[in-house]
PDB file of C-alpha atoms in Angstrom:
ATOM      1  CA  UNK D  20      36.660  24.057 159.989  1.00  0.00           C
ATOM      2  CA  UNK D  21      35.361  21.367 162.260  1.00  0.00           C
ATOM      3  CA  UNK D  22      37.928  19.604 164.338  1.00  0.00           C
ATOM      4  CA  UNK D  23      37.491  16.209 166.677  1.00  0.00           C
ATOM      5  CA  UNK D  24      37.710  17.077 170.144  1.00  0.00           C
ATOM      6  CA  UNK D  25      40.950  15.782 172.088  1.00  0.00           C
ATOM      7  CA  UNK D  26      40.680  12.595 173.703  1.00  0.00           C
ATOM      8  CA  UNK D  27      40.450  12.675 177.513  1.00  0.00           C
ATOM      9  CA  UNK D  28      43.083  12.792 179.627  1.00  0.00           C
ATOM     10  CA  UNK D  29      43.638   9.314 181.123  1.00  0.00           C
ATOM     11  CA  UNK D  30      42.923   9.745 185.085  1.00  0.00           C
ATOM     12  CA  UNK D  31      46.783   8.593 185.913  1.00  0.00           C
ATOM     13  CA  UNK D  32      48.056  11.338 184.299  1.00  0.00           C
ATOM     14  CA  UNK D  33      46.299  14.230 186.257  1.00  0.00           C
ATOM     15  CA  UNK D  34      48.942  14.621 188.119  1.00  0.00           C
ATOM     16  CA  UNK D  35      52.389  15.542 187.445  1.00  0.00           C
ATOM     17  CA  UNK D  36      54.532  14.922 190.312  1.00  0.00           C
ATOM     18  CA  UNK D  37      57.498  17.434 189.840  1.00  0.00           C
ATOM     19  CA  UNK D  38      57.841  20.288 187.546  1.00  0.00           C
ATOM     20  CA  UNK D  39      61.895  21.119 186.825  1.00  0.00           C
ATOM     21  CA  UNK D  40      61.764  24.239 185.803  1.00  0.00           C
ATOM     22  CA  UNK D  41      60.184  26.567 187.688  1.00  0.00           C
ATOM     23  CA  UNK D  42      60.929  29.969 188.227  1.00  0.00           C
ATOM     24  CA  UNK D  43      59.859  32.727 190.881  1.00  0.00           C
ATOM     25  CA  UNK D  44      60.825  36.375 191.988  1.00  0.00           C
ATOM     26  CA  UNK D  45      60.636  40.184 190.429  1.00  0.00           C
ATOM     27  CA  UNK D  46      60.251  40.387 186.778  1.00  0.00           C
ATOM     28  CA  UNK D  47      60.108  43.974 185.977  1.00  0.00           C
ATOM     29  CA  UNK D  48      60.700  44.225 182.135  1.00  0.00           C
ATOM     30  CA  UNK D  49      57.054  41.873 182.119  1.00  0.00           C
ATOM     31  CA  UNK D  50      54.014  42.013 183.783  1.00  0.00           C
ATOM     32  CA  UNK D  51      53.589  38.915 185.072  1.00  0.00           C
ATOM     33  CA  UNK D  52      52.924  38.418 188.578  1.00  0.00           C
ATOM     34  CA  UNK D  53      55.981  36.016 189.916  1.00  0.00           C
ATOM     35  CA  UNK D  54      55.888  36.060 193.460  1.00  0.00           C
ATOM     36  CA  UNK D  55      56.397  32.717 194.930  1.00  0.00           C
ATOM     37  CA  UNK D  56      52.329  32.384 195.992  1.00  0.00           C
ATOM     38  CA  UNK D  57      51.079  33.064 192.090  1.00  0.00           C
ATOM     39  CA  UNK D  58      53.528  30.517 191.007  1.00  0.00           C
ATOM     40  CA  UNK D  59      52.489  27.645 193.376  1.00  0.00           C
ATOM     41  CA  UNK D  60      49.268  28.184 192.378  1.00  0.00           C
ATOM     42  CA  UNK D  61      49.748  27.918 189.092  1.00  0.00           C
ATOM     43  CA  UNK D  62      51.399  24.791 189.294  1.00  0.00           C
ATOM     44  CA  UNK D  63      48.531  23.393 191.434  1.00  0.00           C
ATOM     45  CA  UNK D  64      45.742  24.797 188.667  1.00  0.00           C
ATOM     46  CA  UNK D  65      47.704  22.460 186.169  1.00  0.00           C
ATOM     47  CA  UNK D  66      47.356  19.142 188.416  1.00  0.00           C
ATOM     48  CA  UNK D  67      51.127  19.988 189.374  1.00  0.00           C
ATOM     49  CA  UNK D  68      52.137  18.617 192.739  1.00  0.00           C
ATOM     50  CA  UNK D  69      55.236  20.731 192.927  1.00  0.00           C
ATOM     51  CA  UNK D  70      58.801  22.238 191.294  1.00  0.00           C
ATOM     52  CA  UNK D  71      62.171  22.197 191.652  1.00  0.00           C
ATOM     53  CA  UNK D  72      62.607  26.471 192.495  1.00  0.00           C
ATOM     54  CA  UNK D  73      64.996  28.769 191.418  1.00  0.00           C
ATOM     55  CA  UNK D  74      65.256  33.203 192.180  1.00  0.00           C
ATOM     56  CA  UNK D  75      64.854  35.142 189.554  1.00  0.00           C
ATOM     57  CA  UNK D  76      66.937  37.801 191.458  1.00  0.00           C
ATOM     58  CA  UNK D  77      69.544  35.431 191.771  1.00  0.00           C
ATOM     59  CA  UNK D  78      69.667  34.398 188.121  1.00  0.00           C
ATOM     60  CA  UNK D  79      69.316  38.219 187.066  1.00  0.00           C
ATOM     61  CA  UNK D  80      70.121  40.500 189.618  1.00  0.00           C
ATOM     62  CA  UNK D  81      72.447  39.036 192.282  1.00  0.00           C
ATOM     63  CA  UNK D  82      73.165  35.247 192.712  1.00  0.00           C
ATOM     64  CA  UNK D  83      73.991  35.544 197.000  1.00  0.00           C
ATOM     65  CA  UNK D  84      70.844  37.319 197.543  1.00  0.00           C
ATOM     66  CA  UNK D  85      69.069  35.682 195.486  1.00  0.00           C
ATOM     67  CA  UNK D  86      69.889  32.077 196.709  1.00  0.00           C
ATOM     68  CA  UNK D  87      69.268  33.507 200.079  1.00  0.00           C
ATOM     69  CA  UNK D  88      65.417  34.099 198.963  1.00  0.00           C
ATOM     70  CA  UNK D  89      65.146  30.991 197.187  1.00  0.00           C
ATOM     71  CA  UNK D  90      66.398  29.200 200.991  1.00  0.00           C
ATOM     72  CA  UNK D  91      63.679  31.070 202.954  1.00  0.00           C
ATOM     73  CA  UNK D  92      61.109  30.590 200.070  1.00  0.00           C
ATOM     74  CA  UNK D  93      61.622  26.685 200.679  1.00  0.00           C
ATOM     75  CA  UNK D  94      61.860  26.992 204.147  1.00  0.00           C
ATOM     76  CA  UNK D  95      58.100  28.188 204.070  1.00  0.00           C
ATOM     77  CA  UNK D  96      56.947  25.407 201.430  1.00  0.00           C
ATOM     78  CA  UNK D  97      58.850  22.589 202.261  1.00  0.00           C
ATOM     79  CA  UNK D  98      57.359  20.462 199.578  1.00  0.00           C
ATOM     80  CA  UNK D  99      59.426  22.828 197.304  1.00  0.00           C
ATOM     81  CA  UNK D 100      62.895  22.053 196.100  1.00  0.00           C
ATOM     82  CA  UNK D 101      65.421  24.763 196.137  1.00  0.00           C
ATOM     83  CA  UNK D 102      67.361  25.490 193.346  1.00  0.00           C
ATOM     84  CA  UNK D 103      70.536  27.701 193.699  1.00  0.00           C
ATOM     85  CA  UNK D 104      72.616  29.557 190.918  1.00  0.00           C
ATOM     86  CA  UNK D 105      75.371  31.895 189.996  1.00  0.00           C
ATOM     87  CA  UNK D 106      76.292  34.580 188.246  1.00  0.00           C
ATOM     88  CA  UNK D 107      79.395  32.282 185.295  1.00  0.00           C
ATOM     89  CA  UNK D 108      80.559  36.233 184.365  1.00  0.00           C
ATOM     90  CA  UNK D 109      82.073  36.090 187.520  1.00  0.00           C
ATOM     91  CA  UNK D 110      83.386  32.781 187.790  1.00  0.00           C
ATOM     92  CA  UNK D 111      85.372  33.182 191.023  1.00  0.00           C
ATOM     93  CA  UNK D 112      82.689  34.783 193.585  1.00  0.00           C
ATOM     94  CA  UNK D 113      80.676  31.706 191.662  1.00  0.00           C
ATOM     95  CA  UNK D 114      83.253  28.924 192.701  1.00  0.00           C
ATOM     96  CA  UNK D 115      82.458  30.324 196.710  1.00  0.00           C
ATOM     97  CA  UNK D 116      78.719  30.738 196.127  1.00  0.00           C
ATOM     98  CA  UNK D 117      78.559  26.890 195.163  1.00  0.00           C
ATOM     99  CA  UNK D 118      80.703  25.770 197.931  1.00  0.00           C
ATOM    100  CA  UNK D 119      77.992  27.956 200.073  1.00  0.00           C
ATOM    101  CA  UNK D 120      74.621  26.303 198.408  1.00  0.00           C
ATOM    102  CA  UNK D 121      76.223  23.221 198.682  1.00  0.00           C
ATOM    103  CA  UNK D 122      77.180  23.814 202.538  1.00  0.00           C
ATOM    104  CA  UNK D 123      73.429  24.981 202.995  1.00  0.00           C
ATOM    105  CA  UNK D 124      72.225  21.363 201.578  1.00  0.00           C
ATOM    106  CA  UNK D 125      71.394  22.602 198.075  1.00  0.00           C
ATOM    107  CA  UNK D 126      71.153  19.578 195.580  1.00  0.00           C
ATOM    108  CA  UNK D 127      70.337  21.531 191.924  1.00  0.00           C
ATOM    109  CA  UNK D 128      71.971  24.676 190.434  1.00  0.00           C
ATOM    110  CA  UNK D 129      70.587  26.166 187.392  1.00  0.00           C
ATOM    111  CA  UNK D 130      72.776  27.596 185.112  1.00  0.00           C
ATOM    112  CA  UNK D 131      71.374  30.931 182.876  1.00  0.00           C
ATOM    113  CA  UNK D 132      74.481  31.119 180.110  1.00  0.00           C
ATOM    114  CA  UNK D 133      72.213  32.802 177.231  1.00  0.00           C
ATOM    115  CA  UNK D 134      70.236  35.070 179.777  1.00  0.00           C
ATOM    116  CA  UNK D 135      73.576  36.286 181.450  1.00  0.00           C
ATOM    117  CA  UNK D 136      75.278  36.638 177.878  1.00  0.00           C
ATOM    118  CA  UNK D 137      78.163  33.718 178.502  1.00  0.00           C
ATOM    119  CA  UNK D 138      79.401  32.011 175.158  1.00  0.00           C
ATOM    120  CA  UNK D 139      79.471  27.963 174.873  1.00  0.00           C
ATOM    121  CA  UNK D 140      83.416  28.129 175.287  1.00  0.00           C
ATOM    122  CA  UNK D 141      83.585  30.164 178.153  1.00  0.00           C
ATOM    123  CA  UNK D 142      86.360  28.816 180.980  1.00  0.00           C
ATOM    124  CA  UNK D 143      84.121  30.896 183.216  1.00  0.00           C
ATOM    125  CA  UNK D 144      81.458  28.521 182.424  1.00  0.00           C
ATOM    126  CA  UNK D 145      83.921  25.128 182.146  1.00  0.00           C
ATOM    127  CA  UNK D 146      85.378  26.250 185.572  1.00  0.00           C
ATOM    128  CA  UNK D 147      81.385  26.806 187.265  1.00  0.00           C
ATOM    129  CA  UNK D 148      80.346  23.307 185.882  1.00  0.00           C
ATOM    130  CA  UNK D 149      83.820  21.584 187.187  1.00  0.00           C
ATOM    131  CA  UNK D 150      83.181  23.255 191.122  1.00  0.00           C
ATOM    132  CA  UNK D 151      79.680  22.052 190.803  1.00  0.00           C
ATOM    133  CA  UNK D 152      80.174  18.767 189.912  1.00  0.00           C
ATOM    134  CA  UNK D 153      82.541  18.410 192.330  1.00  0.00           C
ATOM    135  CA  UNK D 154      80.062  19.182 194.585  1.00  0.00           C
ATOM    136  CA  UNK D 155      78.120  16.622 193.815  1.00  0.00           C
ATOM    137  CA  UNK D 156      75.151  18.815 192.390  1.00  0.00           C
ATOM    138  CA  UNK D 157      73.109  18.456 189.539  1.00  0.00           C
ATOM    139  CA  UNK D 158      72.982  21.037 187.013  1.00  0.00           C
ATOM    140  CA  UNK D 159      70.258  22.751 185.197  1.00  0.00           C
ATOM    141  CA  UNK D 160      70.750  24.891 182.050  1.00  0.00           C
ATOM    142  CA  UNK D 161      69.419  27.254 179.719  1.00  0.00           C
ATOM    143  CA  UNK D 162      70.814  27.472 176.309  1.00  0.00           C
ATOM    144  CA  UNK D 163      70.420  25.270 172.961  1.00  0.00           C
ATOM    145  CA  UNK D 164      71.910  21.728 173.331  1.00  0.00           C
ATOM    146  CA  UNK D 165      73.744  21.750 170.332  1.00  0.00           C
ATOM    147  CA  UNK D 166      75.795  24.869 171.508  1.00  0.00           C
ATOM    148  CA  UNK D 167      76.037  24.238 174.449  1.00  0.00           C
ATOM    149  CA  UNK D 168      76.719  20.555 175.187  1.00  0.00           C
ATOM    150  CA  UNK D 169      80.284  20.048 175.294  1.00  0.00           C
ATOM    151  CA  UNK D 170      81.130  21.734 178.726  1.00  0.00           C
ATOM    152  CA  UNK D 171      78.717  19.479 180.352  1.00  0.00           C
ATOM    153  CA  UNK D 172      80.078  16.589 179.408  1.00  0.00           C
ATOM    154  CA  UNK D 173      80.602  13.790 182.110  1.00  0.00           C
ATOM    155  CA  UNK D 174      77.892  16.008 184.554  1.00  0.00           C
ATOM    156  CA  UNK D 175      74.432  15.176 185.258  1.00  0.00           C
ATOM    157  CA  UNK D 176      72.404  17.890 183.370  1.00  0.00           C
ATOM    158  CA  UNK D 177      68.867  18.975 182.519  1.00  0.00           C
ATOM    159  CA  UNK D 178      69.161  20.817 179.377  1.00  0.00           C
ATOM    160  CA  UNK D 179      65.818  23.408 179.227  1.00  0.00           C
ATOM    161  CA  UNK D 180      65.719  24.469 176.319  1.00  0.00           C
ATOM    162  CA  UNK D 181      66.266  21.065 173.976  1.00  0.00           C
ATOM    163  CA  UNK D 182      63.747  21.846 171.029  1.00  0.00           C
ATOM    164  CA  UNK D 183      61.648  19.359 168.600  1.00  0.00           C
ATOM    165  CA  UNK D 184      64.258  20.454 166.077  1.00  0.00           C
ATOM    166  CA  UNK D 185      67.330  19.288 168.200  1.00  0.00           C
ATOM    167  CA  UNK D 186      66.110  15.398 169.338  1.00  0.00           C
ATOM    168  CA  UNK D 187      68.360  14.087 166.714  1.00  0.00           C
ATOM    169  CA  UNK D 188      71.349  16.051 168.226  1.00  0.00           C
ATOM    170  CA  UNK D 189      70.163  15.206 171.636  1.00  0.00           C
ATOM    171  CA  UNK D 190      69.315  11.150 171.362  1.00  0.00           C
ATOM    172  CA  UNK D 191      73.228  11.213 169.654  1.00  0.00           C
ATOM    173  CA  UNK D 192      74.534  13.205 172.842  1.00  0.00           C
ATOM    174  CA  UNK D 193      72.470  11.038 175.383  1.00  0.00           C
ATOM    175  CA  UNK D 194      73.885   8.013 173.436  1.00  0.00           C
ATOM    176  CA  UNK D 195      76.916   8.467 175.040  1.00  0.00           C
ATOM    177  CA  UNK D 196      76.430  10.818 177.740  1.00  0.00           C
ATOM    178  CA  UNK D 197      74.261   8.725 180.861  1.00  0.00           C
ATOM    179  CA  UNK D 198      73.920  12.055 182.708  1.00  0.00           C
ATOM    180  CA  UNK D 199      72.018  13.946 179.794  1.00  0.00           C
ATOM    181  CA  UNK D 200      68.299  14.949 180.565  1.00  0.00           C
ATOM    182  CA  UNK D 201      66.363  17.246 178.339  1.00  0.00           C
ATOM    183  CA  UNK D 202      63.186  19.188 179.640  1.00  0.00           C
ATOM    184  CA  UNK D 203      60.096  17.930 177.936  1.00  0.00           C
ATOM    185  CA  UNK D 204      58.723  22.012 177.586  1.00  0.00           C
ATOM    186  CA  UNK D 205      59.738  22.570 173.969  1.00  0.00           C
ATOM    187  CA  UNK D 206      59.654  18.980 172.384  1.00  0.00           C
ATOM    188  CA  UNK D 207      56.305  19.694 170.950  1.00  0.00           C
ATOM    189  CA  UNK D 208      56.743  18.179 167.516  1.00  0.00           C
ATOM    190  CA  UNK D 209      54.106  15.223 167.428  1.00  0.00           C
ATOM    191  CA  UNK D 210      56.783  12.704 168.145  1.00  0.00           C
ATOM    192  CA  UNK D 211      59.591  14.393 169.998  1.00  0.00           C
ATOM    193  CA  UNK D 212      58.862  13.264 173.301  1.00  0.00           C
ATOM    194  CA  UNK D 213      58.022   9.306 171.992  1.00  0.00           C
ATOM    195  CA  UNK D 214      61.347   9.612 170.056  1.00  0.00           C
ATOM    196  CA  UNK D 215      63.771  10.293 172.887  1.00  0.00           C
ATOM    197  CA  UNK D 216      62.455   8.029 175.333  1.00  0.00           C
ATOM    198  CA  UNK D 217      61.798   5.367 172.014  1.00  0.00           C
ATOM    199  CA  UNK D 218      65.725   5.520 171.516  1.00  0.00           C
ATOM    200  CA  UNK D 219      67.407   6.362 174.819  1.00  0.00           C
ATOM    201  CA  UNK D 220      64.952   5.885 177.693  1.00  0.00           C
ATOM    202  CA  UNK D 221      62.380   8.298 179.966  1.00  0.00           C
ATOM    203  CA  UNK D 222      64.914   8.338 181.949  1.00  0.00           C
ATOM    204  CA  UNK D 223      66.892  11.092 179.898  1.00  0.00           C
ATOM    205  CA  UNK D 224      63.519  13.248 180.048  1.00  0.00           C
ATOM    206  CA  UNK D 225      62.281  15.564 182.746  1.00  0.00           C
ATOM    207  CA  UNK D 226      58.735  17.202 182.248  1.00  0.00           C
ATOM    208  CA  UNK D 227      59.529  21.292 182.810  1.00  0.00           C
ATOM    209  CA  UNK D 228      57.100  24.474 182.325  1.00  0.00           C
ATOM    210  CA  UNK D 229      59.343  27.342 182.766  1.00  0.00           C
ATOM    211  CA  UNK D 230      56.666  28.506 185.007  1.00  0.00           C
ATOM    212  CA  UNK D 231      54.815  31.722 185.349  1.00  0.00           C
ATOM    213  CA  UNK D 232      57.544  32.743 182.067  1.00  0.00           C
ATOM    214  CA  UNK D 233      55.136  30.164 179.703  1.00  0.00           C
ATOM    215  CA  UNK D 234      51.870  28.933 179.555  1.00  0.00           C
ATOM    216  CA  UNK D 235      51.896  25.650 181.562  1.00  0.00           C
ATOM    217  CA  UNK D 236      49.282  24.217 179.822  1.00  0.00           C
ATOM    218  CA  UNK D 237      50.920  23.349 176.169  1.00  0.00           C
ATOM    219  CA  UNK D 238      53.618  21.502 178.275  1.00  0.00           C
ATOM    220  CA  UNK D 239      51.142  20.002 180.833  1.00  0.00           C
ATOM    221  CA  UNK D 240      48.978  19.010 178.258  1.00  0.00           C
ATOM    222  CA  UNK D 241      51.776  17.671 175.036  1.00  0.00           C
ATOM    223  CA  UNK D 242      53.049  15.063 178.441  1.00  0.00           C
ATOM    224  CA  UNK D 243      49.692  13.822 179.176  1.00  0.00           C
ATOM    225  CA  UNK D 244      48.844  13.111 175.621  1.00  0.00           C
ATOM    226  CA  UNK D 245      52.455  10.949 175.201  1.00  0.00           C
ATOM    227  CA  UNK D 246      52.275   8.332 173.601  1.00  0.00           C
ATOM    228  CA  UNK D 247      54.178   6.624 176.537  1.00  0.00           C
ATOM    229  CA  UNK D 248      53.531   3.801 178.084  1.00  0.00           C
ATOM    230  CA  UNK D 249      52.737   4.040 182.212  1.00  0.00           C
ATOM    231  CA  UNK D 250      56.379   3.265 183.706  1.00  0.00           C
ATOM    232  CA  UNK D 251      57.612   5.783 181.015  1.00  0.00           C
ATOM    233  CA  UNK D 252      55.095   8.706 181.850  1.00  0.00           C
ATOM    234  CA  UNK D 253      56.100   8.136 185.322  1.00  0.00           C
ATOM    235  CA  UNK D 254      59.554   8.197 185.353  1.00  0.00           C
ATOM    236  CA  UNK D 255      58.792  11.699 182.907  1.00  0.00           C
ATOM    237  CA  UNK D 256      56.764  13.248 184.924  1.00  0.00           C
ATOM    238  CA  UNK D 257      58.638  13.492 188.017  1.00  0.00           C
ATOM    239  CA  UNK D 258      60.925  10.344 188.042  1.00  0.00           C
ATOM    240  CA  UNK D 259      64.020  11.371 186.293  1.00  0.00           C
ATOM    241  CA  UNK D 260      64.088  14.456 188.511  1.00  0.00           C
ATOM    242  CA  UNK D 261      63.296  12.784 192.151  1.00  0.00           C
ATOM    243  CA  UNK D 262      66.105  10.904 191.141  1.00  0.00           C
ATOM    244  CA  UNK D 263      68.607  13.571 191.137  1.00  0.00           C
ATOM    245  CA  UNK D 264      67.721  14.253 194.639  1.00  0.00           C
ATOM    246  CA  UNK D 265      67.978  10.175 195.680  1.00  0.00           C
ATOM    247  CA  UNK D 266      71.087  10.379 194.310  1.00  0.00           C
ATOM    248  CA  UNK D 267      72.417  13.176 196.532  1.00  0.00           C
ATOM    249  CA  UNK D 268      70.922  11.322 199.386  1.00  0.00           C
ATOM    250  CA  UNK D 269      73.141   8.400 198.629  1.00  0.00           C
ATOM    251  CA  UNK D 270      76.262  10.512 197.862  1.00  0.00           C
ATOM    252  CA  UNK D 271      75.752  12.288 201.836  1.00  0.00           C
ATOM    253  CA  UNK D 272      75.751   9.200 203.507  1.00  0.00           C
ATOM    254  CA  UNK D 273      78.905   7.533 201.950  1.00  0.00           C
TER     255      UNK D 273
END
């Protein structure tokens, strides 16, 4: 069955400036080369100018070392931006791990409640978001929005996982929730991304890949193709998220 080729890709959307959700480290149940080199090159096949990091080892293994690799893995790319986490199970070596990343000048921890089994009403996972937003970091989270929402209110939150199927329940939650921010990977329906940033702003979107996990083309490709207009692309495809950081610059020097 013939179909019309694509439309080209409008030059000022080659590049996407920062990717939030980004991934690196030892993935032994896949074989998918993850080491911090593949990864970084991946981003830069896709026209990706870089990604907001986080350990795999820390999210599955062990938080402490892992954060420790995700520090020297920045270290040696500084245009990378280190992401820390924890392991909510154990919600008391996670309240000293914070205070550590924070010490250390992390900005972003990413949360991993489905992958490390943690239900929605967890006080493990109400008392890891209170420490962390008292620590003036930004939080970044796996787990479906509609689930998963309510501990998170009043925090400034990238929700990774927000699908096509869940913009209505997100657009009502962003309504009333400034800090809300859903990753752009899985809004794939033909209007998902238009809808969210039609009815609360670009600002409440962050363009993410899960990268070297997913293909970073469908995502790449679904933002370039938005129908957005240039200061909403923008602010998309790496503004909400360089924000984040601004904003902990700010918070420092008071």
């Amino acid at each position: 069955m013939f179909r019309p080729p694509l439309p080209p890709v409008p030059v000022e959307r080659q590049k996407i400036d920062l990717d939030a959700d980004v991934l690196f480290g030892a993935i032994p149940s896949r074989d998918v080369d993850a080491s911090l080199d593949a990864v970084t090159d991946q981003l830069q096949r896709h026209g990706i100018r870089t990604g907001l990091i986080c350990s795999l080892r820390g999210a599955l293994f062990d938080a402490c070392s892992g954060n420790d690799e995700m520090r020297k893995a920045s270290e040696q790319d500084p245009g990378l931006v280190p992401v820390g986490t924890v392991d909510i199970r154990d919600a008391l070596t996670a309240e000293t791990e914070i205070g550590r990343l924070a010490e250390t000048g992390v900005r972003l921890l990413r949360l991993f409640p489905v992958e490390q089994g943690v239900e929605p009403d967890s006080p493990g996972l109400q008392h890891v978001i209170d420490v962390a937003v008292a620590h003036g970091l930004v939080l970044l989270t796996s787990g479906d929005v509609s689930q998963f929402w309510r501990p998170f209110s009043g925090a400034r939150v990238c929700f990774l996982d927000v699908h096509a199927y869940r913009v209505a329940d997100f657009v009502i939650l962003a309504r009333r929730e400034p800090g809300f921010v859903a990753s752009t990977r899985s809004l794939v329906g033909p209007d998902s991304i238009e809808r969210v940033a039609g009815e609360v702003g670009a600002h409440h979107l962050a363009y993410g890949s899960r990268a070297p996990l997913h293909d970073v083309m469908p995502s790449a490709m679904r933002l370039r193709m938005a129908a957005l207009n240039d200061e909403e692309w923008q602010q998309a495809a790496g503004g909400t998220a360089s924000r984040w950081l601004e904003t902990a610059d700010l918070e420092d020097e008071k």
